[in-house]
JSON list of C-alpha atoms in Angstrom, two decimals:
[
{"chain": "A", "resi": 1, "resn": "MET", "atom": "CA", "xyz": [-88.69, -123.22, 125.30]},
{"chain": "A", "resi": 2, "resn": "PRO", "atom": "CA", "xyz": [-89.42, -125.25, 122.15]},
{"chain": "A", "resi": 3, "resn": "GLU", "atom": "CA", "xyz": [-90.54, -128.83, 122.40]},
{"chain": "A", "resi": 4, "resn": "ILE", "atom": "CA", "xyz": [-91.38, -131.71, 120.10]},
{"chain": "A", "resi": 5, "resn": "VAL", "atom": "CA", "xyz": [-95.00, -132.87, 119.96]},
{"chain": "A", "resi": 6, "resn": "GLU", "atom": "CA", "xyz": [-96.80, -135.61, 118.06]},
{"chain": "A", "resi": 7, "resn": "ARG", "atom": "CA", "xyz": [-99.82, -134.48, 116.03]},
{"chain": "A", "resi": 8, "resn": "ALA", "atom": "CA", "xyz": [-102.58, -136.51, 114.37]},
{"chain": "A", "resi": 9, "resn": "GLU", "atom": "CA", "xyz": [-103.61, -135.51, 110.87]},
{"chain": "A", "resi": 10, "resn": "ARG", "atom": "CA", "xyz": [-106.08, -132.62, 110.76]},
{"chain": "A", "resi": 11, "resn": "PRO", "atom": "CA", "xyz": [-108.44, -131.83, 107.84]},
{"chain": "A", "resi": 12, "resn": "TYR", "atom": "CA", "xyz": [-108.76, -128.12, 107.08]},
{"chain": "A", "resi": 13, "resn": "VAL", "atom": "CA", "xyz": [-110.34, -125.46, 104.87]},
{"chain": "A", "resi": 14, "resn": "ALA", "atom": "CA", "xyz": [-108.28, -122.44, 103.81]},
{"chain": "A", "resi": 15, "resn": "LEU", "atom": "CA", "xyz": [-107.76, -119.55, 101.43]},
{"chain": "A", "resi": 16, "resn": "ARG", "atom": "CA", "xyz": [-104.56, -120.03, 99.38]},
{"chain": "A", "resi": 17, "resn": "GLY", "atom": "CA", "xyz": [-102.51, -117.32, 97.76]},
{"chain": "A", "resi": 18, "resn": "LYS", "atom": "CA", "xyz": [-99.12, -116.10, 96.61]},
{"chain": "A", "resi": 19, "resn": "VAL", "atom": "CA", "xyz": [-98.14, -113.27, 98.92]},
{"chain": "A", "resi": 20, "resn": "ALA", "atom": "CA", "xyz": [-95.28, -110.77, 98.95]},
{"chain": "A", "resi": 21, "resn": "MET", "atom": "CA", "xyz": [-93.41, -110.48, 102.25]},
{"chain": "A", "resi": 22, "resn": "ASP", "atom": "CA", "xyz": [-95.01, -107.07, 102.85]},
{"chain": "A", "resi": 23, "resn": "GLY", "atom": "CA", "xyz": [-98.47, -108.38, 101.92]},
{"chain": "A", "resi": 24, "resn": "ILE", "atom": "CA", "xyz": [-99.04, -110.82, 104.78]},
{"chain": "A", "resi": 25, "resn": "ALA", "atom": "CA", "xyz": [-101.26, -108.42, 106.76]},
{"chain": "A", "resi": 26, "resn": "ALA", "atom": "CA", "xyz": [-103.47, -107.72, 103.72]},
{"chain": "A", "resi": 27, "resn": "PHE", "atom": "CA", "xyz": [-103.78, -111.46, 103.06]},
{"chain": "A", "resi": 28, "resn": "ALA", "atom": "CA", "xyz": [-104.63, -112.06, 106.73]},
{"chain": "A", "resi": 29, "resn": "ASP", "atom": "CA", "xyz": [-107.45, -109.54, 106.39]},
{"chain": "A", "resi": 30, "resn": "ARG", "atom": "CA", "xyz": [-109.10, -111.99, 103.96]},
{"chain": "A", "resi": 31, "resn": "MET", "atom": "CA", "xyz": [-109.69, -114.56, 106.73]},
{"chain": "A", "resi": 32, "resn": "GLY", "atom": "CA", "xyz": [-113.33, -113.49, 106.71]},
{"chain": "A", "resi": 33, "resn": "GLU", "atom": "CA", "xyz": [-113.68, -115.12, 103.28]},
{"chain": "A", "resi": 34, "resn": "VAL", "atom": "CA", "xyz": [-112.87, -118.50, 104.85]},
{"chain": "A", "resi": 35, "resn": "VAL", "atom": "CA", "xyz": [-115.25, -117.83, 107.74]},
{"chain": "A", "resi": 36, "resn": "SER", "atom": "CA", "xyz": [-118.03, -116.92, 105.27]},
{"chain": "A", "resi": 37, "resn": "TRP", "atom": "CA", "xyz": [-117.39, -120.02, 103.15]},
{"chain": "A", "resi": 38, "resn": "LEU", "atom": "CA", "xyz": [-117.52, -122.26, 106.21]},
{"chain": "A", "resi": 39, "resn": "ALA", "atom": "CA", "xyz": [-120.75, -120.62, 107.40]},
{"chain": "A", "resi": 40, "resn": "ALA", "atom": "CA", "xyz": [-122.35, -120.94, 103.95]},
{"chain": "A", "resi": 41, "resn": "HIS", "atom": "CA", "xyz": [-121.53, -124.67, 103.96]},
{"chain": "A", "resi": 42, "resn": "GLU", "atom": "CA", "xyz": [-122.59, -125.11, 107.61]},
{"chain": "A", "resi": 43, "resn": "ILE", "atom": "CA", "xyz": [-119.14, -126.32, 108.62]},
{"chain": "A", "resi": 44, "resn": "ALA", "atom": "CA", "xyz": [-117.79, -125.42, 112.06]},
{"chain": "A", "resi": 45, "resn": "PRO", "atom": "CA", "xyz": [-114.06, -125.01, 112.70]},
{"chain": "A", "resi": 46, "resn": "ASN", "atom": "CA", "xyz": [-112.83, -127.32, 115.46]},
{"chain": "A", "resi": 47, "resn": "ASP", "atom": "CA", "xyz": [-109.75, -125.34, 116.48]},
{"chain": "A", "resi": 48, "resn": "ALA", "atom": "CA", "xyz": [-107.98, -122.01, 116.17]},
{"chain": "A", "resi": 49, "resn": "PRO", "atom": "CA", "xyz": [-107.20, -120.35, 112.80]},
{"chain": "A", "resi": 50, "resn": "PHE", "atom": "CA", "xyz": [-103.76, -120.82, 111.29]},
{"chain": "A", "resi": 51, "resn": "PHE", "atom": "CA", "xyz": [-101.40, -119.50, 108.66]},
{"chain": "A", "resi": 52, "resn": "ARG", "atom": "CA", "xyz": [-99.68, -122.26, 106.71]},
{"chain": "A", "resi": 53, "resn": "TYR", "atom": "CA", "xyz": [-96.50, -121.31, 104.88]},
{"chain": "A", "resi": 54, "resn": "ASP", "atom": "CA", "xyz": [-96.10, -123.74, 101.97]},
{"chain": "A", "resi": 55, "resn": "VAL", "atom": "CA", "xyz": [-93.27, -121.84, 100.27]},
{"chain": "A", "resi": 56, "resn": "VAL", "atom": "CA", "xyz": [-91.02, -119.40, 102.10]},
{"chain": "A", "resi": 57, "resn": "ASP", "atom": "CA", "xyz": [-88.81, -117.47, 99.70]},
{"chain": "A", "resi": 58, "resn": "MET", "atom": "CA", "xyz": [-87.67, -114.11, 101.05]},
{"chain": "A", "resi": 59, "resn": "ASP", "atom": "CA", "xyz": [-87.07, -112.80, 97.51]},
{"chain": "A", "resi": 60, "resn": "ALA", "atom": "CA", "xyz": [-89.84, -114.35, 95.40]},
{"chain": "A", "resi": 61, "resn": "GLY", "atom": "CA", "xyz": [-92.49, -114.24, 98.15]},
{"chain": "A", "resi": 62, "resn": "LEU", "atom": "CA", "xyz": [-94.64, -116.74, 99.94]},
{"chain": "A", "resi": 63, "resn": "VAL", "atom": "CA", "xyz": [-97.25, -119.31, 99.04]},
{"chain": "A", "resi": 64, "resn": "MET", "atom": "CA", "xyz": [-99.49, -119.49, 102.06]},
{"chain": "A", "resi": 65, "resn": "GLU", "atom": "CA", "xyz": [-102.89, -120.48, 103.34]},
{"chain": "A", "resi": 66, "resn": "ILE", "atom": "CA", "xyz": [-105.08, -119.02, 106.05]},
{"chain": "A", "resi": 67, "resn": "GLY", "atom": "CA", "xyz": [-107.60, -121.46, 107.37]},
{"chain": "A", "resi": 68, "resn": "PHE", "atom": "CA", "xyz": [-109.25, -123.51, 110.05]},
{"chain": "A", "resi": 69, "resn": "PRO", "atom": "CA", "xyz": [-109.14, -127.17, 111.05]},
{"chain": "A", "resi": 70, "resn": "VAL", "atom": "CA", "xyz": [-112.47, -128.97, 110.52]},
{"chain": "A", "resi": 71, "resn": "ASP", "atom": "CA", "xyz": [-113.80, -132.39, 111.44]},
{"chain": "A", "resi": 72, "resn": "ASP", "atom": "CA", "xyz": [-113.94, -133.93, 107.95]},
{"chain": "A", "resi": 73, "resn": "LEU", "atom": "CA", "xyz": [-112.20, -133.49, 104.62]},
{"chain": "A", "resi": 74, "resn": "GLN", "atom": "CA", "xyz": [-114.17, -131.07, 102.43]},
{"chain": "A", "resi": 75, "resn": "HIS", "atom": "CA", "xyz": [-114.15, -129.98, 98.76]},
{"chain": "A", "resi": 76, "resn": "GLY", "atom": "CA", "xyz": [-113.05, -126.41, 98.12]},
{"chain": "A", "resi": 77, "resn": "GLU", "atom": "CA", "xyz": [-113.96, -124.06, 95.30]},
{"chain": "A", "resi": 78, "resn": "GLY", "atom": "CA", "xyz": [-112.24, -121.06, 93.75]},
{"chain": "A", "resi": 79, "resn": "GLU", "atom": "CA", "xyz": [-109.50, -119.79, 96.04]},
{"chain": "A", "resi": 80, "resn": "ILE", "atom": "CA", "xyz": [-110.86, -121.89, 98.92]},
{"chain": "A", "resi": 81, "resn": "VAL", "atom": "CA", "xyz": [-108.80, -125.06, 99.20]},
{"chain": "A", "resi": 82, "resn": "THR", "atom": "CA", "xyz": [-109.01, -128.07, 101.45]},
{"chain": "A", "resi": 83, "resn": "GLY", "atom": "CA", "xyz": [-106.47, -130.56, 102.64]},
{"chain": "A", "resi": 84, "resn": "VAL", "atom": "CA", "xyz": [-105.02, -132.41, 105.56]},
{"chain": "A", "resi": 85, "resn": "LEU", "atom": "CA", "xyz": [-102.28, -131.18, 107.86]},
{"chain": "A", "resi": 86, "resn": "PRO", "atom": "CA", "xyz": [-100.09, -134.27, 108.08]},
{"chain": "A", "resi": 87, "resn": "ALA", "atom": "CA", "xyz": [-99.60, -136.38, 111.16]},
{"chain": "A", "resi": 88, "resn": "GLY", "atom": "CA", "xyz": [-96.15, -136.57, 112.66]},
{"chain": "A", "resi": 89, "resn": "ARG", "atom": "CA", "xyz": [-93.63, -134.89, 114.90]},
{"chain": "A", "resi": 90, "resn": "TYR", "atom": "CA", "xyz": [-93.65, -131.09, 115.09]},
{"chain": "A", "resi": 91, "resn": "ALA", "atom": "CA", "xyz": [-91.25, -128.67, 116.73]},
{"chain": "A", "resi": 92, "resn": "THR", "atom": "CA", "xyz": [-93.42, -126.15, 118.54]},
{"chain": "A", "resi": 93, "resn": "VAL", "atom": "CA", "xyz": [-93.09, -123.02, 120.62]},
{"chain": "A", "resi": 94, "resn": "THR", "atom": "CA", "xyz": [-95.63, -120.52, 121.97]},
{"chain": "A", "resi": 95, "resn": "HIS", "atom": "CA", "xyz": [-95.23, -116.77, 121.44]},
{"chain": "A", "resi": 96, "resn": "HIS", "atom": "CA", "xyz": [-96.95, -114.39, 123.86]},
{"chain": "A", "resi": 97, "resn": "GLY", "atom": "CA", "xyz": [-97.18, -110.94, 122.32]},
{"chain": "A", "resi": 98, "resn": "HIS", "atom": "CA", "xyz": [-97.77, -108.98, 119.15]},
{"chain": "A", "resi": 99, "resn": "PRO", "atom": "CA", "xyz": [-97.50, -110.95, 115.89]},
{"chain": "A", "resi": 100, "resn": "ASP", "atom": "CA", "xyz": [-94.68, -108.59, 114.86]},
{"chain": "A", "resi": 101, "resn": "GLY", "atom": "CA", "xyz": [-92.49, -110.65, 117.23]},
{"chain": "A", "resi": 102, "resn": "LEU", "atom": "CA", "xyz": [-93.08, -113.88, 115.29]},
{"chain": "A", "resi": 103, "resn": "LEU", "atom": "CA", "xyz": [-90.15, -113.28, 112.92]},
{"chain": "A", "resi": 104, "resn": "GLU", "atom": "CA", "xyz": [-87.70, -113.40, 115.84]},
{"chain": "A", "resi": 105, "resn": "VAL", "atom": "CA", "xyz": [-89.48, -116.38, 117.43]},
{"chain": "A", "resi": 106, "resn": "THR", "atom": "CA", "xyz": [-89.31, -118.20, 114.08]},
{"chain": "A", "resi": 107, "resn": "ARG", "atom": "CA", "xyz": [-85.58, -117.53, 113.80]},
{"chain": "A", "resi": 108, "resn": "ASP", "atom": "CA", "xyz": [-85.10, -118.83, 117.34]},
{"chain": "A", "resi": 109, "resn": "LEU", "atom": "CA", "xyz": [-87.09, -122.00, 116.61]},
{"chain": "A", "resi": 110, "resn": "LEU", "atom": "CA", "xyz": [-85.10, -122.66, 113.44]},
{"chain": "A", "resi": 111, "resn": "ALA", "atom": "CA", "xyz": [-81.82, -122.13, 115.34]},
{"chain": "A", "resi": 112, "resn": "TRP", "atom": "CA", "xyz": [-82.96, -124.38, 118.21]},
{"chain": "A", "resi": 113, "resn": "ALA", "atom": "CA", "xyz": [-83.75, -127.19, 115.78]},
{"chain": "A", "resi": 114, "resn": "THR", "atom": "CA", "xyz": [-80.30, -126.86, 114.19]},
{"chain": "A", "resi": 115, "resn": "GLU", "atom": "CA", "xyz": [-78.67, -127.02, 117.64]},
{"chain": "A", "resi": 116, "resn": "GLN", "atom": "CA", "xyz": [-80.72, -130.16, 118.42]},
{"chain": "A", "resi": 117, "resn": "GLY", "atom": "CA", "xyz": [-79.73, -131.81, 115.11]},
{"chain": "A", "resi": 118, "resn": "LEU", "atom": "CA", "xyz": [-83.34, -131.94, 113.94]},
{"chain": "A", "resi": 119, "resn": "GLU", "atom": "CA", "xyz": [-84.35, -132.04, 110.27]},
{"chain": "A", "resi": 120, "resn": "TRP", "atom": "CA", "xyz": [-87.36, -130.20, 108.87]},
{"chain": "A", "resi": 121, "resn": "ASP", "atom": "CA", "xyz": [-89.86, -131.91, 106.58]},
{"chain": "A", "resi": 122, "resn": "ALA", "atom": "CA", "xyz": [-89.03, -129.49, 103.78]},
{"chain": "A", "resi": 123, "resn": "HIS", "atom": "CA", "xyz": [-87.46, -129.45, 100.33]},
{"chain": "A", "resi": 124, "resn": "GLY", "atom": "CA", "xyz": [-85.62, -126.19, 99.73]},
{"chain": "A", "resi": 125, "resn": "ASN", "atom": "CA", "xyz": [-88.15, -123.41, 100.31]},
{"chain": "A", "resi": 126, "resn": "SER", "atom": "CA", "xyz": [-91.15, -125.78, 100.24]},
{"chain": "A", "resi": 127, "resn": "TRP", "atom": "CA", "xyz": [-92.46, -126.97, 103.60]},
{"chain": "A", "resi": 128, "resn": "THR", "atom": "CA", "xyz": [-94.74, -129.91, 104.35]},
{"chain": "A", "resi": 129, "resn": "ALA", "atom": "CA", "xyz": [-96.31, -128.07, 107.30]},
{"chain": "A", "resi": 130, "resn": "ARG", "atom": "CA", "xyz": [-95.05, -124.77, 108.73]},
{"chain": "A", "resi": 131, "resn": "LEU", "atom": "CA", "xyz": [-97.83, -123.27, 110.84]},
{"chain": "A", "resi": 132, "resn": "GLU", "atom": "CA", "xyz": [-98.65, -120.22, 112.92]},
{"chain": "A", "resi": 133, "resn": "ILE", "atom": "CA", "xyz": [-101.72, -121.04, 115.03]},
{"chain": "A", "resi": 134, "resn": "TYR", "atom": "CA", "xyz": [-103.54, -117.99, 116.41]},
{"chain": "A", "resi": 135, "resn": "LYS", "atom": "CA", "xyz": [-104.91, -119.09, 119.78]},
{"chain": "A", "resi": 136, "resn": "SER", "atom": "CA", "xyz": [-106.30, -115.68, 120.81]},
{"chain": "A", "resi": 137, "resn": "ASP", "atom": "CA", "xyz": [-109.70, -114.55, 119.55]},
{"chain": "A", "resi": 138, "resn": "PRO", "atom": "CA", "xyz": [-109.42, -110.82, 118.70]},
{"chain": "A", "resi": 139, "resn": "ARG", "atom": "CA", "xyz": [-113.01, -110.33, 119.94]},
{"chain": "A", "resi": 140, "resn": "GLU", "atom": "CA", "xyz": [-111.93, -111.55, 123.38]},
{"chain": "A", "resi": 141, "resn": "VAL", "atom": "CA", "xyz": [-108.32, -110.29, 123.33]},
{"chain": "A", "resi": 142, "resn": "PRO", "atom": "CA", "xyz": [-108.37, -107.02, 121.37]},
{"chain": "A", "resi": 143, "resn": "ASP", "atom": "CA", "xyz": [-104.84, -105.98, 122.38]},
{"chain": "A", "resi": 144, "resn": "MET", "atom": "CA", "xyz": [-102.48, -107.80, 119.99]},
{"chain": "A", "resi": 145, "resn": "ASN", "atom": "CA", "xyz": [-99.70, -107.46, 122.59]},
{"chain": "A", "resi": 146, "resn": "ASP", "atom": "CA", "xyz": [-101.63, -110.01, 124.68]},
{"chain": "A", "resi": 147, "resn": "TRP", "atom": "CA", "xyz": [-102.08, -112.58, 121.90]},
{"chain": "A", "resi": 148, "resn": "GLU", "atom": "CA", "xyz": [-100.87, -116.18, 122.10]},
{"chain": "A", "resi": 149, "resn": "THR", "atom": "CA", "xyz": [-99.57, -117.81, 118.91]},
{"chain": "A", "resi": 150, "resn": "ASP", "atom": "CA", "xyz": [-98.17, -121.33, 118.52]},
{"chain": "A", "resi": 151, "resn": "LEU", "atom": "CA", "xyz": [-95.55, -122.10, 115.89]},
{"chain": "A", "resi": 152, "resn": "GLU", "atom": "CA", "xyz": [-95.65, -125.73, 114.70]},
{"chain": "A", "resi": 153, "resn": "PHE", "atom": "CA", "xyz": [-93.10, -126.86, 112.09]},
{"chain": "A", "resi": 154, "resn": "LYS", "atom": "CA", "xyz": [-93.19, -130.46, 110.91]},
{"chain": "A", "resi": 155, "resn": "LEU", "atom": "CA", "xyz": [-90.06, -132.52, 111.41]},
{"chain": "A", "resi": 156, "resn": "LYS", "atom": "CA", "xyz": [-88.85, -135.16, 108.97]},
{"chain": "A", "resi": 157, "resn": "ASP", "atom": "CA", "xyz": [-90.10, -138.64, 109.93]}
]
């Protein structure tokens, strides 16, 4: 069941790209580039990796980031960007299972928010913070059907 949580701001480092709907898996495979950049700069992530969907346009594609929260704001380079996930209220729900099920879970979260009369912090297809947080480490949980993923979508203040 979805719930509303309050989040503090969180600095992060990520890889940013424009991605076709059928290119999400290939973009996700580039997460190692973020891991390598963090290691080269001796920066440790302080939480689970995430996908951030900045623009969600089913026809034109997505603008998204794959990254990690870190302790302090950094300076990116090239395709590596940095920023701050904003503080505020987020609608959140946890999905247990294969990431293929996230589309349905996302639809359900969006519908739940509508039923509750909640407003997203978004302008058209552009979102302030629409996150998938991958809580399961594939080295420890190799079966994707056993993964745990949190959706966190920022609500309008």
